[in-house]
Amino acid sequence: MPIGVFDSGIGGLTVFKEIAASFPKVDLYYLGDTARVPYGNKSKTTIIRYSVECASYLYHNYNVDAIVIACNTASSYALDTLREILPIPVIGVVQPGAESAVKVSKNKKIGVIGTSATIKSNSYLETLKSLDKDLEVYQKACPLFVPLVEEGWIDNEVAKLTVKEYLDDLVKTGIDTLILGCTHYPLLKNTIKGLYPHLNIVDSSVAIVEHLKNIKLNIEETGKRKIFITDESHAFDKLKNMLVGDIKTEKIELSDLCSL
Amino acid sequence: MPIGVFDSGIGGLTVFKEIAASFPKVDLYYLGDTARVPYGNKSKTTIIRYSVECASYLYHNYNVDAIVIACNTASSYALDTLREILPIPVIGVVQPGAESAVKVSKNKKIGVIGTSATIKSNSYLETLKSLDKDLEVYQKACPLFVPLVEEGWIDNEVAKLTVKEYLDDLVKTGIDTLILGCTHYPLLKNTIKGLYPHLNIVDSSVAIVEHLKNIKLNIEETGKRKIFITDESHAFDKLKNMLVGDIKTEKIELSDLCSL
């Protein structure tokens, strides 16, 4: 069963990398919608439309047997719609991340960070509460983390100060576990860990792989990997090379998506 | 003559504000393409297509007699195309900004900052050199400035440290004049001025108004102001209220743009 992974842009490559490493024989197709990135500041309707276009592209062109939404914003808003319209399993990042957090937290106080849209959607809050209604959940939008990662500033003074500015108050609530609710954030994991070494940090990309391992995958493939983007992007190339090396990237036309 | 102003999103409101203040009787229409913001990380072809769609919308629907491209990225890539296809004057931000800089610089050493796409286009460099081939021009892309402004972090410690990280080396070259080559950047003007008080800072929005004053405007209007956006945006509302108060904002469908 080939797997399709899509994201608004670059961040989902952290998920792609983890899946590729854990399932070397599965055929993997990645679509980064770099022409319309970021989704995090778009409205719900727009996010759903873009997500449907991305998932449909992978489903219709590559016969994927499962879709991973490697984007917290799209997972928060478009998961239900995609499950309705596609006849294959659709896996978001929210449920696996929330389940991991519940497993590791001892004091039942969990922090969630993400883009403005992800936090505003309350998707983590609601999923966590559905798993255990006694959890205390503290949320914080961190809109500067994505541009910091895309600039490659993941451990300099600006990165540390920005992490402190966003997280000091959140950590003061007494949380023992922090969900990185955005696929860019794993690249800031070491900086966050350095400032708050006592926190359990839940990385969506790792959580998704755990989730996929629980699904019975019928693997008869040769480990093909293909990456599509909707626009050329220097930041994408930089991060792609850093994370997954020299896998070929192919540009597709946005009109090919829109017409589906 | 009604004037149309467009930008990839929010930043152009600094230009809109200056024009509105200087031309109280001119009818002004603003289009912020918030569904596809930012343009700065898109390819040249995509930036031109989006710009044509925005300008055509204002021209066909509001009979504007002049278009101001209040976006440095779009000015850098799409100005020539827009001048070819529209039968009205099209004014970018690059030429006015470059002319202002040449006027105020005494040592002929000029710095230019902007998004990655603007800097990569070399549009300021080429325009400055065409005005005076003996100028020394130093350029620097500052991709984090836009998200900083949109987060409202314009004078805190992160803002100051980010400004220093980007500009210290640029200022060490001995420039006496700095062009803010992005319409978001005027909101960081005080922080930049505080760190480098000896610099002449050229603000595109002020430069454009000076440029418009030199064009003979045939004003027979009532000072109507209208703002259109292609997607709801919290950041847009915040900055709009801060800059131009309670002018009504109307959402238009992206499909209305794409079909032109």
Coordinates of C-alpha atoms in Angstrom, one line a residue:
Chain A
M1 CA 0.0 0.0 0.0
P2 CA 1.6 3.3 -1.1
I3 CA 1.1 6.1 1.3
G4 CA 0.4 9.7 0.4
V5 CA 1.6 12.5 2.7
F6 CA 0.6 16.1 2.2
D7 CA 1.4 19.4 4.0
S8 CA 0.9 23.1 3.3
G9 CA 4.6 23.2 2.6
I10 CA 7.8 22.2 4.2
G11 CA 7.1 21.1 7.8
G12 CA 5.5 17.8 6.8
L13 CA 9.0 16.6 5.7
T14 CA 9.7 15.9 9.4
V15 CA 6.8 13.4 9.2
F16 CA 7.8 12.1 5.8
K17 CA 11.4 11.5 7.1
E18 CA 10.1 9.5 10.1
I19 CA 7.8 7.4 8.0
A20 CA 10.5 6.8 5.4
A21 CA 12.9 5.7 8.1
S22 CA 10.5 3.3 9.8
F23 CA 8.9 1.9 6.6
P24 CA 11.8 1.5 4.2
K25 CA 9.8 -0.7 1.7
V26 CA 6.6 1.4 1.5
D27 CA 6.2 3.6 -1.5
L28 CA 5.8 7.2 -0.3
Y29 CA 4.4 10.3 -2.1
Y30 CA 4.7 13.7 -0.6
L31 CA 2.9 16.8 -1.8
G32 CA 4.0 20.2 -0.4
D33 CA 1.6 23.0 -1.3
T34 CA 4.4 25.6 -1.4
A35 CA 2.4 28.0 -3.7
R36 CA -0.2 28.6 -1.0
V37 CA 1.9 28.1 2.2
P38 CA 1.1 28.9 5.0
Y39 CA -2.3 27.5 5.7
G40 CA -2.1 28.7 9.4
N41 CA -3.4 32.2 8.6
K42 CA -6.2 31.2 6.2
S43 CA -9.9 30.7 7.1
K44 CA -11.5 27.3 7.8
T45 CA -13.2 27.2 4.4
T46 CA -10.1 27.9 2.5
I47 CA -8.0 25.4 4.5
I48 CA -10.6 22.7 3.8
R49 CA -10.6 23.5 0.0
Y50 CA -6.8 23.4 -0.2
S51 CA -6.6 20.1 1.7
V52 CA -9.2 18.4 -0.4
E53 CA -7.3 19.4 -3.5
C54 CA -4.0 18.1 -2.2
A55 CA -5.4 14.8 -0.9
S56 CA -7.4 14.2 -4.1
Y57 CA -4.3 14.8 -6.2
L58 CA -2.4 12.0 -4.4
Y59 CA -5.4 9.7 -4.4
H60 CA -6.3 10.1 -8.1
N61 CA -2.8 10.1 -9.5
Y62 CA -0.9 7.6 -7.3
N63 CA -3.6 5.3 -6.1
V64 CA -2.4 5.7 -2.5
D65 CA -4.0 3.4 0.1
A66 CA -3.7 5.8 2.9
I67 CA -3.3 9.6 3.4
V68 CA -1.3 11.2 6.1
I69 CA -2.2 14.9 6.7
A70 CA 1.3 16.0 7.9
C71 CA 0.0 19.5 8.8
N72 CA -1.6 20.3 12.1
T73 CA -3.7 23.1 10.6
A74 CA -5.1 20.9 7.9
S75 CA -5.6 18.0 10.4
S76 CA -7.5 20.4 12.7
Y77 CA -9.9 21.6 10.0
A78 CA -10.1 19.2 7.1
L79 CA -9.8 15.7 8.6
D80 CA -13.6 15.0 8.8
T81 CA -14.2 16.3 5.3
L82 CA -11.4 14.2 3.9
R83 CA -12.7 11.0 5.6
E84 CA -16.1 11.7 4.1
I85 CA -15.0 12.1 0.6
L86 CA -12.1 9.6 0.3
P87 CA -12.6 5.8 0.5
I88 CA -9.2 5.2 2.2
P89 CA -7.9 5.7 5.7
V90 CA -7.0 9.3 6.4
I91 CA -4.6 9.9 9.3
G92 CA -4.2 13.3 10.9
V93 CA -1.5 14.4 13.3
V94 CA -3.8 15.5 16.2
Q95 CA -5.1 12.1 17.4
P96 CA -1.7 10.3 17.5
G97 CA 0.0 13.4 19.2
A98 CA -2.8 13.6 21.8
E99 CA -2.6 9.8 22.6
S100 CA 1.2 10.0 23.1
A101 CA 0.8 13.0 25.4
V102 CA -1.7 11.2 27.6
K103 CA 0.5 8.2 27.8
V104 CA 3.6 10.1 29.0
S105 CA 2.1 12.8 31.2
K106 CA 2.2 12.0 34.9
N107 CA 0.5 15.1 36.4
K108 CA -2.1 15.3 33.7
K109 CA -1.2 18.9 32.9
I110 CA -0.4 19.2 29.1
G111 CA 0.7 22.1 27.0
V112 CA -0.1 22.5 23.3
I113 CA 1.7 24.8 20.9
G114 CA 0.9 25.4 17.3
T115 CA 0.0 28.0 14.6
S116 CA -2.8 30.4 15.3
A117 CA -5.3 28.4 13.3
T118 CA -4.5 25.1 15.0
I119 CA -4.8 26.6 18.5
K120 CA -8.0 28.5 17.5
S121 CA -9.5 25.2 16.3
N122 CA -9.2 23.7 19.8
S123 CA -8.7 20.3 18.1
Y124 CA -6.0 19.2 20.5
L125 CA -7.9 20.4 23.5
E126 CA -11.0 18.5 22.4
T127 CA -9.2 15.4 21.5
L128 CA -7.2 15.4 24.7
K129 CA -10.4 15.9 26.7
S130 CA -12.1 13.1 24.9
L131 CA -9.3 10.8 26.0
D132 CA -9.4 11.9 29.6
K133 CA -11.8 14.6 30.8
D134 CA -9.7 15.3 33.9
L135 CA -6.7 16.6 32.0
E136 CA -5.7 20.3 32.4
V137 CA -4.8 21.6 28.9
Y138 CA -2.9 24.9 28.3
Q139 CA -2.6 26.2 24.7
K140 CA -0.4 28.8 23.1
A141 CA -0.1 30.0 19.5
C142 CA 3.5 30.6 18.4
P143 CA 3.3 32.2 14.9
L144 CA 7.0 33.1 14.8
F145 CA 8.3 29.5 15.1
V146 CA 7.5 28.6 11.5
P147 CA 9.4 31.5 9.9
L148 CA 12.3 31.0 12.4
V149 CA 12.6 27.3 11.3
E150 CA 12.4 28.3 7.6
E151 CA 15.2 30.9 8.2
G152 CA 17.3 28.1 9.8
W153 CA 17.4 30.0 13.1
I154 CA 16.8 27.0 15.3
D155 CA 19.3 27.5 18.1
N156 CA 20.6 31.1 18.0
E157 CA 19.9 33.8 20.5
V158 CA 16.8 35.0 18.6
A159 CA 15.4 31.4 18.6
K160 CA 16.0 31.0 22.4
L161 CA 14.5 34.4 23.2
T162 CA 11.5 33.7 21.0
V163 CA 11.0 30.3 22.7
K164 CA 11.2 31.9 26.1
E165 CA 8.8 34.8 25.1
Y166 CA 6.2 32.2 24.0
L167 CA 6.7 29.4 26.5
D168 CA 7.8 30.9 29.9
D169 CA 4.2 31.6 31.0
L170 CA 3.0 28.3 29.6
V171 CA 5.6 26.3 31.5
K172 CA 4.8 28.2 34.7
T173 CA 1.3 26.6 34.7
G174 CA 3.1 23.4 35.8
I175 CA 2.7 21.3 32.7
D176 CA 4.9 18.2 32.5
T177 CA 4.3 17.5 28.8
L178 CA 4.3 19.7 25.7
I179 CA 2.8 18.7 22.4
L180 CA 4.6 20.2 19.4
G181 CA 1.4 20.8 17.4
C182 CA 3.1 21.9 14.2
T183 CA 5.3 19.8 11.9
H184 CA 7.9 22.5 11.8
Y185 CA 8.5 22.5 15.5
P186 CA 10.5 19.3 15.9
L187 CA 13.4 21.4 14.4
L188 CA 13.2 23.6 17.6
K189 CA 13.0 20.5 19.9
N190 CA 16.6 20.8 21.1
T191 CA 16.3 24.5 21.9
I192 CA 13.0 23.9 23.8
K193 CA 14.5 20.9 25.6
G194 CA 17.6 23.0 26.6
L195 CA 15.4 25.7 28.2
Y196 CA 12.9 23.3 29.9
P197 CA 14.7 20.0 30.4
H198 CA 12.0 18.6 32.7
L199 CA 9.3 18.6 30.0
N200 CA 8.2 15.5 28.0
I201 CA 8.1 16.7 24.5
V202 CA 5.7 15.0 22.1
D203 CA 6.8 15.2 18.5
S204 CA 3.9 14.6 16.0
S205 CA 6.1 12.9 13.5
V206 CA 7.2 10.2 15.9
A207 CA 3.6 9.8 17.1
I208 CA 2.3 9.3 13.6
V209 CA 4.8 6.5 13.0
E210 CA 3.7 4.8 16.1
H211 CA 0.1 5.1 14.9
L212 CA 1.0 3.7 11.5
K213 CA 2.7 0.7 13.1
N214 CA -0.6 -0.2 14.7
I215 CA -2.3 -0.3 11.3
K216 CA -1.7 -3.5 9.4
L217 CA 0.3 -2.4 6.4
N218 CA 0.2 -4.8 3.4
I219 CA 3.6 -4.0 2.0
E220 CA 4.5 -5.2 -1.5
E221 CA 6.5 -2.3 -2.7
T222 CA 10.0 -1.2 -3.4
G223 CA 10.4 1.9 -1.2
K224 CA 9.8 4.4 -4.0
R225 CA 9.9 8.1 -2.7
K226 CA 8.6 11.0 -4.7
I227 CA 8.2 14.6 -3.6
F228 CA 5.9 17.1 -5.4
I229 CA 5.6 20.9 -4.7
T230 CA 3.3 23.5 -6.2
D231 CA 5.9 26.2 -6.4
E232 CA 9.7 26.4 -6.4
S233 CA 11.0 27.3 -3.0
H234 CA 14.5 28.0 -1.7
A235 CA 13.4 27.3 1.9
F236 CA 11.9 24.0 0.8
D237 CA 15.1 22.9 -1.0
K238 CA 17.2 23.8 2.1
L239 CA 15.0 21.9 4.5
K240 CA 14.5 19.0 2.1
N241 CA 18.2 18.5 1.7
M242 CA 18.7 18.8 5.5
L243 CA 16.0 16.3 6.3
V244 CA 15.7 13.7 3.5
G245 CA 18.7 14.3 1.3
D246 CA 18.6 14.1 -2.5
I247 CA 15.1 12.7 -3.2
K248 CA 14.0 14.2 -6.5
T249 CA 11.5 17.1 -6.2
E250 CA 9.0 17.7 -9.0
K251 CA 7.0 20.9 -9.5
I252 CA 3.3 20.4 -10.4
E253 CA 0.9 23.2 -11.6
L254 CA -1.6 24.6 -9.1
S255 CA -4.1 24.4 -11.9
D256 CA -3.7 20.6 -11.9
L257 CA -4.9 20.7 -8.2
C258 CA -7.6 23.3 -8.7
S259 CA -9.3 21.4 -11.5
L260 CA -9.9 18.2 -9.5
Chain B
M1 CA -9.4 59.6 -10.8
P2 CA -9.9 56.8 -8.4
I3 CA -6.7 55.0 -7.4
G4 CA -6.4 51.2 -6.8
V5 CA -3.8 49.9 -4.4
F6 CA -3.0 46.2 -4.1
D7 CA -0.7 44.1 -2.0
S8 CA -0.1 40.5 -1.2
G9 CA -1.7 41.2 2.2
I10 CA -1.4 43.6 5.0
G11 CA 1.8 45.6 4.5
G12 CA 0.4 47.8 1.7
L13 CA -1.9 49.4 4.3
T14 CA 1.1 51.5 5.3
V15 CA 1.0 52.9 1.7
F16 CA -2.8 53.1 1.7
K17 CA -2.6 55.1 4.9
E18 CA -0.1 57.6 3.5
I19 CA -2.0 58.1 0.3
A20 CA -5.3 58.5 2.1
A21 CA -3.8 61.1 4.4
S22 CA -2.2 63.1 1.6
F23 CA -5.2 62.8 -0.8
P24 CA -8.3 63.1 1.3
K25 CA -10.6 63.6 -1.7
V26 CA -9.4 60.8 -4.0
D27 CA -11.4 57.6 -4.1
L28 CA -9.2 54.8 -2.9
Y29 CA -9.7 51.0 -3.4
Y30 CA -7.4 48.5 -1.6
L31 CA -7.1 44.8 -2.4
G32 CA -5.1 42.6 0.0
D33 CA -4.6 39.1 -1.3
T34 CA -4.6 37.5 2.1
A35 CA -5.6 34.1 0.8
R36 CA -2.3 33.8 -0.9
V37 CA 0.0 35.9 1.3
P38 CA 3.0 36.0 1.3
Y39 CA 4.3 36.5 -2.2
G40 CA 7.9 36.8 -1.0
N41 CA 8.5 33.0 -1.0
K42 CA 6.8 32.3 -4.4
S43 CA 8.4 32.0 -7.8
K44 CA 8.5 34.8 -10.4
T45 CA 5.8 33.2 -12.6
T46 CA 3.4 32.8 -9.7
I47 CA 4.0 36.3 -8.4
I48 CA 3.3 37.8 -11.8
R49 CA 0.1 35.7 -12.2
Y50 CA -1.2 36.7 -8.8
S51 CA -0.4 40.4 -9.4
V52 CA -2.1 40.4 -12.8
E53 CA -5.2 39.0 -11.1
C54 CA -5.2 41.6 -8.3
A55 CA -4.7 44.6 -10.6
S56 CA -7.2 43.4 -13.2
Y57 CA -9.8 43.0 -10.4
L58 CA -9.5 46.7 -9.4
Y59 CA -9.3 47.9 -13.0
H60 CA -12.3 46.0 -14.3
N61 CA -14.6 46.4 -11.2
Y62 CA -13.8 49.9 -10.0
N63 CA -12.5 51.7 -13.2
V64 CA -9.5 53.0 -11.3
D65 CA -7.3 55.4 -13.3
A66 CA -4.0 54.4 -11.7
I67 CA -2.7 51.3 -9.9
V68 CA -0.2 51.4 -7.0
I69 CA 1.6 48.1 -6.4
A70 CA 2.1 48.5 -2.6
C71 CA 4.2 45.4 -2.4
N72 CA 7.9 45.3 -3.1
T73 CA 7.9 41.7 -4.3
A74 CA 5.1 42.3 -6.8
S75 CA 6.7 45.6 -7.9
S76 CA 10.0 43.8 -8.4
Y77 CA 8.6 41.1 -10.6
A78 CA 5.3 42.2 -12.1
L79 CA 5.6 45.9 -12.9
D80 CA 6.6 45.5 -16.5
T81 CA 3.9 43.0 -17.2
L82 CA 1.2 45.1 -15.6
R83 CA 2.3 48.2 -17.6
E84 CA 2.0 46.1 -20.8
I85 CA -1.5 44.8 -20.2
L86 CA -3.2 47.8 -18.4
P87 CA -3.9 51.1 -20.3
I88 CA -3.5 53.2 -17.1
P89 CA -0.4 54.3 -15.1
V90 CA 1.0 51.6 -12.9
I91 CA 3.3 52.8 -10.0
G92 CA 5.5 50.4 -8.2
V93 CA 7.3 51.1 -4.9
V94 CA 10.8 50.5 -6.2
Q95 CA 11.4 53.6 -8.4
P96 CA 10.1 56.1 -5.8
G97 CA 12.1 54.5 -3.0
A98 CA 15.3 54.4 -5.1
E99 CA 14.9 58.1 -6.1
S100 CA 14.3 59.2 -2.5
A101 CA 17.4 57.3 -1.4
V102 CA 19.6 58.9 -4.0
K103 CA 18.4 62.3 -3.0
V104 CA 19.2 61.9 0.7
S105 CA 22.4 59.9 0.7
K106 CA 25.6 61.9 1.0
N107 CA 28.3 59.2 0.9
K108 CA 26.6 57.3 -2.0
K109 CA 26.5 54.1 0.1
I110 CA 23.0 52.8 0.2
G111 CA 21.6 49.7 2.0
V112 CA 18.5 47.9 0.8
I113 CA 16.4 45.4 2.9
G114 CA 13.4 43.3 1.8
T115 CA 11.9 39.9 1.5
S116 CA 14.1 37.1 -0.1
A117 CA 12.2 37.5 -3.4
T118 CA 12.7 41.3 -3.6
I119 CA 16.4 41.1 -2.8
K120 CA 16.9 38.2 -5.2
S121 CA 15.2 40.2 -8.0
N122 CA 18.0 42.9 -7.7
S123 CA 15.3 45.4 -8.7
Y124 CA 16.5 48.1 -6.2
L125 CA 20.1 47.5 -7.1
E126 CA 19.4 47.9 -10.8
T127 CA 17.1 50.9 -10.3
L128 CA 19.7 52.7 -8.1
K129 CA 22.5 52.0 -10.5
S130 CA 20.4 53.4 -13.4
L131 CA 20.0 56.6 -11.4
D132 CA 23.7 56.8 -10.5
K133 CA 26.2 54.2 -11.6
D134 CA 28.8 55.3 -8.9
L135 CA 26.5 54.2 -6.0
E136 CA 27.7 51.4 -3.7
V137 CA 24.6 49.3 -2.9
Y138 CA 24.5 46.6 -0.1
Q139 CA 21.5 44.3 0.0
K140 CA 20.1 42.0 2.7
A141 CA 17.0 39.8 2.9
C142 CA 15.3 39.9 6.2
P143 CA 12.6 37.2 6.0
L144 CA 11.6 37.4 9.7
F145 CA 10.6 41.0 9.7
V146 CA 7.2 40.4 8.1
P147 CA 6.1 37.7 10.7
L148 CA 7.5 39.9 13.5
V149 CA 5.3 42.8 12.4
E150 CA 2.3 40.6 11.9
E151 CA 2.8 39.3 15.5
G152 CA 2.9 42.9 16.7
W153 CA 6.4 42.4 18.0
I154 CA 7.8 45.7 16.7
D155 CA 9.8 47.0 19.6
N156 CA 10.4 44.1 22.1
E157 CA 13.7 42.3 22.8
V158 CA 13.1 39.7 20.1
A159 CA 12.5 42.5 17.5
K160 CA 15.7 44.4 18.6
L161 CA 17.8 41.3 18.5
T162 CA 16.4 40.2 15.1
V163 CA 17.1 43.7 13.7
K164 CA 20.7 43.6 15.0
E165 CA 21.2 40.0 13.7
Y166 CA 20.2 41.1 10.2
L167 CA 21.5 44.7 10.1
D168 CA 24.8 44.9 12.1
D169 CA 26.9 43.7 9.2
L170 CA 25.0 45.7 6.7
V171 CA 25.5 48.9 8.7
K172 CA 29.2 48.1 9.2
T173 CA 29.7 48.6 5.4
G174 CA 29.4 52.4 6.1
I175 CA 26.0 53.0 4.4
D176 CA 24.4 56.3 5.4
T177 CA 20.9 55.5 3.9
L178 CA 18.7 52.4 4.3
I179 CA 15.8 51.7 2.0
L180 CA 12.9 49.8 3.7
G181 CA 12.2 47.6 0.7
C182 CA 9.0 46.0 2.1
T183 CA 5.8 47.7 3.0
H184 CA 5.7 45.9 6.4
Y185 CA 9.0 47.4 7.5
P186 CA 7.8 51.0 8.3
L187 CA 6.3 49.5 11.5
L188 CA 9.9 48.6 12.6
K189 CA 11.2 52.0 11.7
N190 CA 11.5 53.3 15.3
T191 CA 13.3 50.2 16.4
I192 CA 15.8 50.4 13.5
K193 CA 16.2 54.2 14.1
G194 CA 16.8 53.5 17.8
L195 CA 19.7 51.1 17.0
Y196 CA 21.2 53.1 14.1
P197 CA 20.3 56.7 14.7
H198 CA 22.7 58.0 12.1
L199 CA 21.0 56.3 9.2
N200 CA 18.6 58.1 6.7
I201 CA 15.7 55.7 6.5
V202 CA 13.7 55.7 3.3
D203 CA 10.1 54.5 3.8
S204 CA 8.5 53.4 0.5
S205 CA 5.0 54.6 1.6
V206 CA 6.3 58.2 2.0
A207 CA 8.2 57.9 -1.3
I208 CA 5.1 56.8 -3.2
V209 CA 3.1 59.8 -2.0
E210 CA 5.8 62.1 -3.1
H211 CA 5.8 60.4 -6.5
L212 CA 1.9 60.7 -6.8
K213 CA 2.2 64.4 -6.0
N214 CA 4.2 64.8 -9.1
I215 CA 1.5 63.2 -11.3
K216 CA -1.3 65.6 -12.1
L217 CA -4.3 64.1 -10.4
N218 CA -7.7 65.1 -11.7
I219 CA -9.7 64.9 -8.5
E220 CA -13.5 65.0 -8.8
E221 CA -14.3 62.5 -6.1
T222 CA -15.6 62.3 -2.6
G223 CA -12.8 60.5 -0.7
K224 CA -14.4 57.0 -0.8
R225 CA -12.3 54.3 0.8
K226 CA -12.9 50.6 0.3
I227 CA -10.8 47.6 1.4
F228 CA -11.1 44.1 -0.1
I229 CA -9.4 41.0 1.1
T230 CA -9.4 37.5 -0.4
D231 CA -9.5 35.7 3.0
E232 CA -10.5 36.6 6.6
S233 CA -7.4 37.3 8.6
H234 CA -7.0 38.2 12.3
A235 CA -3.6 39.8 11.6
F236 CA -5.1 41.9 8.8
D237 CA -7.9 43.2 11.1
K238 CA -5.4 44.0 13.9
L239 CA -3.1 46.0 11.6
K240 CA -6.0 47.6 9.7
N241 CA -7.5 48.9 12.9
M242 CA -4.1 50.2 14.0
L243 CA -3.3 51.9 10.7
V244 CA -6.5 53.1 9.1
G245 CA -9.2 52.7 11.7
D246 CA -12.7 51.5 11.0
I247 CA -12.8 51.5 7.1
K248 CA -15.1 48.6 6.1
T249 CA -13.4 45.5 4.9
E250 CA -15.2 43.2 2.3
K251 CA -14.2 39.6 1.6
I252 CA -14.1 38.7 -2.1
E253 CA -13.8 35.2 -3.5
L254 CA -10.5 34.0 -4.9
S255 CA -12.4 32.5 -7.8
D256 CA -13.5 36.0 -8.8
L257 CA -9.8 36.9 -9.2
C258 CA -8.8 33.6 -10.9
S259 CA -11.5 33.9 -13.6
L260 CA -10.3 37.2 -14.9

